[in-house]
mmCIF file of C-alpha atoms in Angstrom:
data_model
loop_
_atom_site.group_PDB
_atom_site.id
_atom_site.type_symbol
_atom_site.label_atom_id
_atom_site.label_comp_id
_atom_site.label_asym_id
_atom_site.label_seq_id
_atom_site.Cartn_x
_atom_site.Cartn_y
_atom_site.Cartn_z
ATOM 1 C CA MET A 1 -23.416 -18.232 66.022
ATOM 2 C CA VAL A 2 -23.841 -19.133 69.872
ATOM 3 C CA GLU A 3 -22.962 -16.318 71.539
ATOM 4 C CA LYS A 4 -21.393 -17.209 75.003
ATOM 5 C CA THR A 5 -23.237 -17.367 78.203
ATOM 6 C CA LYS A 6 -22.374 -14.266 80.042
ATOM 7 C CA ASP A 7 -21.310 -14.104 83.596
ATOM 8 C CA ARG A 8 -21.967 -17.580 84.806
ATOM 9 C CA LYS A 9 -20.688 -20.908 84.300
ATOM 10 C CA VAL A 10 -23.310 -23.053 81.790
ATOM 11 C CA ARG A 11 -23.971 -26.454 82.936
ATOM 12 C CA LYS A 12 -25.333 -29.153 81.809
ATOM 13 C CA GLU A 13 -28.735 -29.100 83.387
ATOM 14 C CA ASP A 14 -29.267 -25.170 82.832
ATOM 15 C CA ILE A 15 -28.902 -24.611 78.436
ATOM 16 C CA ASP A 16 -30.675 -21.826 77.584
ATOM 17 C CA PHE A 17 -28.021 -20.186 75.137
ATOM 18 C CA CYS A 18 -28.540 -17.630 72.648
ATOM 19 C CA LEU A 19 -27.623 -18.104 69.282
ATOM 20 C CA SER A 20 -27.197 -16.203 65.952
ATOM 21 C CA ALA A 21 -26.392 -16.567 63.043
ATOM 22 C CA SER A 22 -26.638 -15.611 59.162
ATOM 23 C CA GLU A 23 -29.668 -17.282 57.027
ATOM 24 C CA PHE A 24 -28.380 -17.122 54.094
ATOM 25 C CA THR A 25 -24.491 -18.596 54.634
ATOM 26 C CA ASP A 26 -23.780 -21.623 52.888
ATOM 27 C CA ILE A 27 -20.943 -23.873 53.105
ATOM 28 C CA THR A 28 -18.322 -25.808 51.353
ATOM 29 C CA LEU A 29 -16.843 -29.135 52.764
ATOM 30 C CA THR A 30 -13.362 -29.976 52.633
ATOM 31 C CA ASP A 31 -12.660 -33.012 50.809
ATOM 32 C CA GLU A 32 -12.006 -34.633 53.946
ATOM 33 C CA GLU A 33 -15.353 -32.814 55.164
ATOM 34 C CA SER A 34 -17.147 -34.065 52.113
ATOM 35 C CA GLU A 35 -15.908 -37.925 53.340
ATOM 36 C CA ASN A 36 -16.838 -37.548 56.651
ATOM 37 C CA LEU A 37 -20.668 -36.486 55.949
ATOM 38 C CA ILE A 38 -20.527 -38.682 53.029
ATOM 39 C CA GLU A 39 -19.823 -41.830 55.467
ATOM 40 C CA LEU A 40 -22.341 -40.328 58.058
ATOM 41 C CA MET A 41 -24.771 -40.434 55.819
ATOM 42 C CA LYS A 42 -24.717 -44.032 54.517
ATOM 43 C CA ARG A 43 -24.051 -44.708 58.520
ATOM 44 C CA GLY A 44 -26.938 -43.139 59.216
ATOM 45 C CA PRO A 45 -27.896 -41.055 63.080
ATOM 46 C CA ASN A 46 -25.384 -41.622 65.840
ATOM 47 C CA GLU A 47 -27.001 -43.344 69.025
ATOM 48 C CA LYS A 48 -27.296 -40.049 71.187
ATOM 49 C CA ALA A 49 -28.780 -38.510 67.722
ATOM 50 C CA LYS A 50 -31.426 -41.307 67.905
ATOM 51 C CA ILE A 51 -32.144 -40.825 71.943
ATOM 52 C CA PHE A 52 -32.511 -36.941 71.377
ATOM 53 C CA SER A 53 -34.101 -37.881 68.212
ATOM 54 C CA GLU A 54 -36.887 -39.971 69.892
ATOM 55 C CA GLU A 55 -37.183 -37.622 72.532
ATOM 56 C CA ALA A 56 -37.349 -34.466 70.332
ATOM 57 C CA LEU A 57 -40.325 -36.561 68.229
ATOM 58 C CA LYS A 58 -42.437 -37.132 71.945
ATOM 59 C CA PHE A 59 -41.881 -32.790 72.626
ATOM 60 C CA TYR A 60 -43.091 -31.987 69.346
ATOM 61 C CA GLU A 61 -45.969 -34.187 70.142
ATOM 62 C CA ASP A 62 -46.941 -32.846 73.759
ATOM 63 C CA ILE A 63 -46.494 -29.680 72.971
ATOM 64 C CA ILE A 64 -48.410 -29.087 69.806
ATOM 65 C CA HIS A 65 -50.851 -31.515 71.337
ATOM 66 C CA LYS A 66 -50.944 -28.433 74.316
ATOM 67 C CA LYS A 67 -51.354 -25.914 71.397
ATOM 68 C CA HIS A 68 -54.648 -26.867 71.011
ATOM 69 C CA THR A 69 -55.666 -27.817 74.258
ATOM 70 C CA MET B 1 -38.290 -32.810 79.507
ATOM 71 C CA LYS B 2 -42.288 -32.957 80.105
ATOM 72 C CA VAL B 3 -44.042 -29.805 78.706
ATOM 73 C CA SER B 4 -46.490 -30.231 82.533
ATOM 74 C CA ASP B 5 -43.552 -28.968 84.607
ATOM 75 C CA PRO B 6 -44.615 -26.140 86.059
ATOM 76 C CA ILE B 7 -42.226 -23.613 84.484
ATOM 77 C CA ARG B 8 -43.344 -25.035 81.372
ATOM 78 C CA LYS B 9 -47.758 -25.110 82.765
ATOM 79 C CA ASN B 10 -48.696 -22.319 80.571
ATOM 80 C CA LEU B 11 -45.650 -21.901 77.462
ATOM 81 C CA ILE B 12 -46.824 -23.377 74.088
ATOM 82 C CA ILE B 13 -44.758 -22.855 71.036
ATOM 83 C CA ILE B 14 -47.071 -21.367 68.738
ATOM 84 C CA GLU B 15 -45.689 -18.897 65.203
ATOM 85 C CA LEU B 16 -44.707 -15.794 64.898
ATOM 86 C CA LYS B 17 -47.727 -13.920 64.106
ATOM 87 C CA ASP B 18 -49.370 -10.507 63.890
ATOM 88 C CA ASP B 19 -51.427 -9.607 67.490
ATOM 89 C CA ILE B 20 -48.590 -10.493 69.775
ATOM 90 C CA GLU B 21 -46.547 -8.280 71.183
ATOM 91 C CA LEU B 22 -42.725 -8.276 70.829
ATOM 92 C CA SER B 23 -41.820 -5.226 72.816
ATOM 93 C CA LYS B 24 -41.222 -6.967 76.286
ATOM 94 C CA PHE B 25 -39.274 -9.161 75.035
ATOM 95 C CA HIS B 26 -35.240 -9.106 76.512
ATOM 96 C CA CYS B 27 -32.260 -11.178 76.153
ATOM 97 C CA GLU B 28 -29.116 -11.040 77.282
ATOM 98 C CA SER B 29 -27.666 -10.143 73.510
ATOM 99 C CA GLU B 30 -28.265 -7.150 72.335
ATOM 100 C CA GLU B 31 -27.947 -8.387 69.002
ATOM 101 C CA LEU B 32 -30.581 -11.114 69.464
ATOM 102 C CA ASN B 33 -32.861 -8.381 71.132
ATOM 103 C CA GLU B 34 -32.325 -5.988 67.974
ATOM 104 C CA PHE B 35 -33.111 -8.890 65.472
ATOM 105 C CA PHE B 36 -36.467 -9.984 67.451
ATOM 106 C CA LEU B 37 -38.177 -6.245 67.528
ATOM 107 C CA GLU B 38 -36.862 -4.946 64.230
ATOM 108 C CA LYS B 39 -36.252 -7.956 61.523
ATOM 109 C CA ALA B 40 -38.571 -11.168 62.919
ATOM 110 C CA ARG B 41 -41.446 -10.109 61.459
ATOM 111 C CA TYR B 42 -39.978 -9.394 58.161
ATOM 112 C CA ASN B 43 -38.397 -12.390 57.823
ATOM 113 C CA GLU B 44 -40.920 -14.635 59.023
ATOM 114 C CA LYS B 45 -42.919 -12.157 56.112
ATOM 115 C CA ASN B 46 -41.273 -12.477 53.508
ATOM 116 C CA LEU B 47 -39.976 -16.595 53.648
ATOM 117 C CA ILE B 48 -36.223 -16.007 54.641
ATOM 118 C CA SER B 49 -36.966 -17.402 58.203
ATOM 119 C CA LYS B 50 -39.232 -19.395 60.361
ATOM 120 C CA VAL B 51 -40.228 -17.581 63.309
ATOM 121 C CA TYR B 52 -41.522 -20.051 66.583
ATOM 122 C CA LEU B 53 -42.295 -18.819 69.913
ATOM 123 C CA TYR B 54 -41.753 -19.695 72.909
ATOM 124 C CA TYR B 55 -44.876 -18.334 74.259
ATOM 125 C CA ASN B 56 -46.738 -17.672 77.675
ATOM 126 C CA ARG B 57 -50.387 -17.866 77.107
ATOM 127 C CA LYS B 58 -51.247 -16.718 80.949
ATOM 128 C CA ASP B 59 -49.267 -13.550 80.078
ATOM 129 C CA LYS B 60 -48.957 -13.452 77.532
ATOM 130 C CA ALA B 61 -45.615 -12.775 77.038
ATOM 131 C CA VAL B 62 -42.277 -13.901 74.420
ATOM 132 C CA VAL B 63 -40.192 -16.463 76.911
ATOM 133 C CA GLY B 64 -38.465 -17.179 73.858
ATOM 134 C CA PHE B 65 -37.654 -17.818 70.193
ATOM 135 C CA ILE B 66 -35.971 -20.246 67.199
ATOM 136 C CA THR B 67 -35.834 -19.826 63.389
ATOM 137 C CA LEU B 68 -35.376 -22.413 61.489
ATOM 138 C CA SER B 69 -34.364 -21.244 57.513
ATOM 139 C CA ASN B 70 -33.051 -23.204 54.616
ATOM 140 C CA TYR B 71 -28.922 -24.731 54.835
ATOM 141 C CA MET B 72 -27.223 -26.018 51.707
ATOM 142 C CA LEU B 73 -23.563 -27.985 52.520
ATOM 143 C CA ARG B 74 -21.485 -28.470 49.072
ATOM 144 C CA LEU B 75 -19.268 -31.177 48.716
ATOM 145 C CA ALA B 76 -15.869 -30.450 47.422
ATOM 146 C CA GLU B 77 -15.796 -32.224 44.478
ATOM 147 C CA GLY B 78 -19.536 -33.459 44.272
ATOM 148 C CA LYS B 79 -19.090 -36.064 40.719
ATOM 149 C CA LYS B 80 -16.381 -37.992 42.977
ATOM 150 C CA PHE B 81 -19.226 -38.401 45.878
ATOM 151 C CA GLY B 82 -22.187 -38.808 43.533
ATOM 152 C CA ILE B 83 -23.967 -35.542 44.776
ATOM 153 C CA GLN B 84 -23.053 -32.393 44.976
ATOM 154 C CA LYS B 85 -24.866 -30.557 47.786
ATOM 155 C CA VAL B 86 -26.424 -31.785 50.857
ATOM 156 C CA PRO B 87 -29.846 -30.156 52.237
ATOM 157 C CA ALA B 88 -30.313 -29.053 55.217
ATOM 158 C CA ALA B 89 -32.327 -27.700 58.338
ATOM 159 C CA LEU B 90 -30.743 -24.421 59.522
ATOM 160 C CA ILE B 91 -31.172 -23.305 63.288
ATOM 161 C CA GLY B 92 -30.482 -19.648 63.049
ATOM 162 C CA ARG B 93 -31.429 -18.164 66.349
ATOM 163 C CA ILE B 94 -32.622 -18.882 69.401
ATOM 164 C CA ALA B 95 -32.714 -16.569 72.960
ATOM 165 C CA ILE B 96 -34.446 -17.035 75.924
ATOM 166 C CA ALA B 97 -36.008 -14.175 78.240
ATOM 167 C CA ASP B 98 -33.658 -12.813 81.061
ATOM 168 C CA ASP B 99 -37.189 -13.719 83.508
ATOM 169 C CA TYR B 100 -36.844 -17.541 82.581
ATOM 170 C CA ARG B 101 -33.239 -18.711 82.110
ATOM 171 C CA GLY B 102 -31.936 -21.242 83.452
ATOM 172 C CA ASN B 103 -34.954 -24.042 83.228
ATOM 173 C CA ASN B 104 -33.611 -26.065 79.919
ATOM 174 C CA LEU B 105 -35.679 -23.674 77.961
ATOM 175 C CA GLY B 106 -33.374 -23.492 75.087
ATOM 176 C CA ARG B 107 -33.356 -27.189 74.878
ATOM 177 C CA ASP B 108 -36.784 -26.921 74.355
ATOM 178 C CA LEU B 109 -36.378 -25.246 71.296
ATOM 179 C CA ILE B 110 -33.939 -27.463 69.625
ATOM 180 C CA LEU B 111 -36.333 -30.710 70.336
ATOM 181 C CA PHE B 112 -38.981 -28.545 68.989
ATOM 182 C CA ALA B 113 -37.080 -27.670 65.900
ATOM 183 C CA ARG B 114 -36.001 -31.595 65.604
ATOM 184 C CA GLY B 115 -39.288 -32.755 65.636
ATOM 185 C CA ARG B 116 -40.807 -29.704 63.345
ATOM 186 C CA CYS B 117 -37.840 -31.466 60.572
ATOM 187 C CA HIS B 118 -39.293 -34.397 61.165
ATOM 188 C CA TYR B 119 -42.530 -33.625 59.427
ATOM 189 C CA ILE B 120 -41.021 -31.098 56.513
ATOM 190 C CA LYS B 121 -38.619 -34.064 55.610
ATOM 191 C CA ASP B 122 -41.612 -35.907 54.193
ATOM 192 C CA PHE B 123 -42.457 -32.469 52.025
ATOM 193 C CA ILE B 124 -39.027 -31.270 50.312
ATOM 194 C CA GLY B 125 -35.293 -32.886 50.767
ATOM 195 C CA CYS B 126 -33.614 -31.773 54.005
ATOM 196 C CA ARG B 127 -31.027 -34.585 55.469
ATOM 197 C CA LEU B 128 -29.598 -32.596 58.592
ATOM 198 C CA LEU B 129 -30.565 -30.333 61.225
ATOM 199 C CA VAL B 130 -27.033 -27.744 61.465
ATOM 200 C CA VAL B 131 -25.986 -24.989 63.472
ATOM 201 C CA GLU B 132 -23.221 -23.174 64.074
ATOM 202 C CA VAL B 133 -21.660 -22.507 66.505
ATOM 203 C CA LYS B 134 -17.988 -20.236 67.785
ATOM 204 C CA LYS B 135 -15.292 -22.394 68.614
ATOM 205 C CA GLU B 136 -14.845 -21.589 72.057
ATOM 206 C CA ASP B 137 -18.316 -21.356 73.031
ATOM 207 C CA PRO B 138 -19.073 -24.160 75.544
ATOM 208 C CA ILE B 139 -22.338 -24.819 74.187
ATOM 209 C CA MET B 140 -20.799 -26.605 71.964
ATOM 210 C CA LYS B 141 -20.081 -29.505 73.634
ATOM 211 C CA TYR B 142 -24.477 -30.286 75.073
ATOM 212 C CA LEU B 143 -24.909 -29.920 71.930
ATOM 213 C CA LEU B 144 -22.424 -32.870 70.539
ATOM 214 C CA SER B 145 -24.497 -34.744 73.561
ATOM 215 C CA PHE B 146 -27.716 -34.517 71.462
ATOM 216 C CA GLY B 147 -26.053 -36.546 68.737
ATOM 217 C CA PHE B 148 -24.805 -33.538 66.811
ATOM 218 C CA GLU B 149 -21.888 -34.171 64.552
ATOM 219 C CA LEU B 150 -18.653 -31.997 63.513
ATOM 220 C CA LEU B 151 -18.802 -31.282 59.778
ATOM 221 C CA HIS B 152 -16.852 -28.427 59.078
ATOM 222 C CA GLN B 153 -14.319 -26.132 60.723
ATOM 223 C CA SER B 154 -13.872 -23.104 59.967
ATOM 224 C CA LYS B 155 -11.078 -19.777 61.619
ATOM 225 C CA GLY B 156 -13.939 -18.797 64.467
ATOM 226 C CA PHE B 157 -16.446 -20.981 63.853
ATOM 227 C CA PHE B 158 -17.870 -25.165 63.867
ATOM 228 C CA ILE B 159 -21.139 -26.368 61.863
ATOM 229 C CA LEU B 160 -22.375 -29.109 63.363
ATOM 230 C CA GLY B 161 -25.163 -31.385 61.529
ATOM 231 C CA LEU B 162 -27.839 -33.533 63.229
ATOM 232 C CA ASP B 163 -28.745 -36.686 61.289
ATOM 233 C CA LEU B 164 -32.568 -36.588 60.181
ATOM 234 C CA LEU B 165 -32.776 -39.886 58.825
ATOM 235 C CA ILE B 166 -34.869 -41.988 61.681
#
């Protein structure tokens, strides 16, 4: 679970949150959630996800390259 | 965010290894401190979760960490949808050390996880990157701004997922 950041407001440019979840949980979706997930999979990534993923791939390549330099 | 930014100049992301000193790491969450000091190595060695460190190679200090493990979303009626389960990667834990807070390094770790999943899905089925978020946590809106979508609501938490199909 993501824990609330304490004693200060989280700003968009300041995302250093804590997140703590079990490694073993899994979930059974409801009918509606299942239909939504199937629809999501048919539709593919949303525009924000595409942009974030492109940034992520660039960041990943850069940080891997940096490790070896 | 560029890896060459001043705060990131000496930071790299590496796998957890035996010779890396963990005891000096401290973040705001005692639960995460306890996990890191007492369970991270066990989980890594036993393939329970993969632990990646944000590491200052100049100071030889752990700046933060993220864990990734397998996850499964079960559909309500498998026959109806043609599939019963959707495989995913779970971001289990993220933490940033006290001294490095306020620099968006948590976002870097999510970028790294997304990037890593791009290659994982070439070897095993993995359609989504998922996180569990407490309902009242303001972090949820940031994850939604990255393109994560709400997949499941429970009493105390949400499950958000990012589609890896690119």
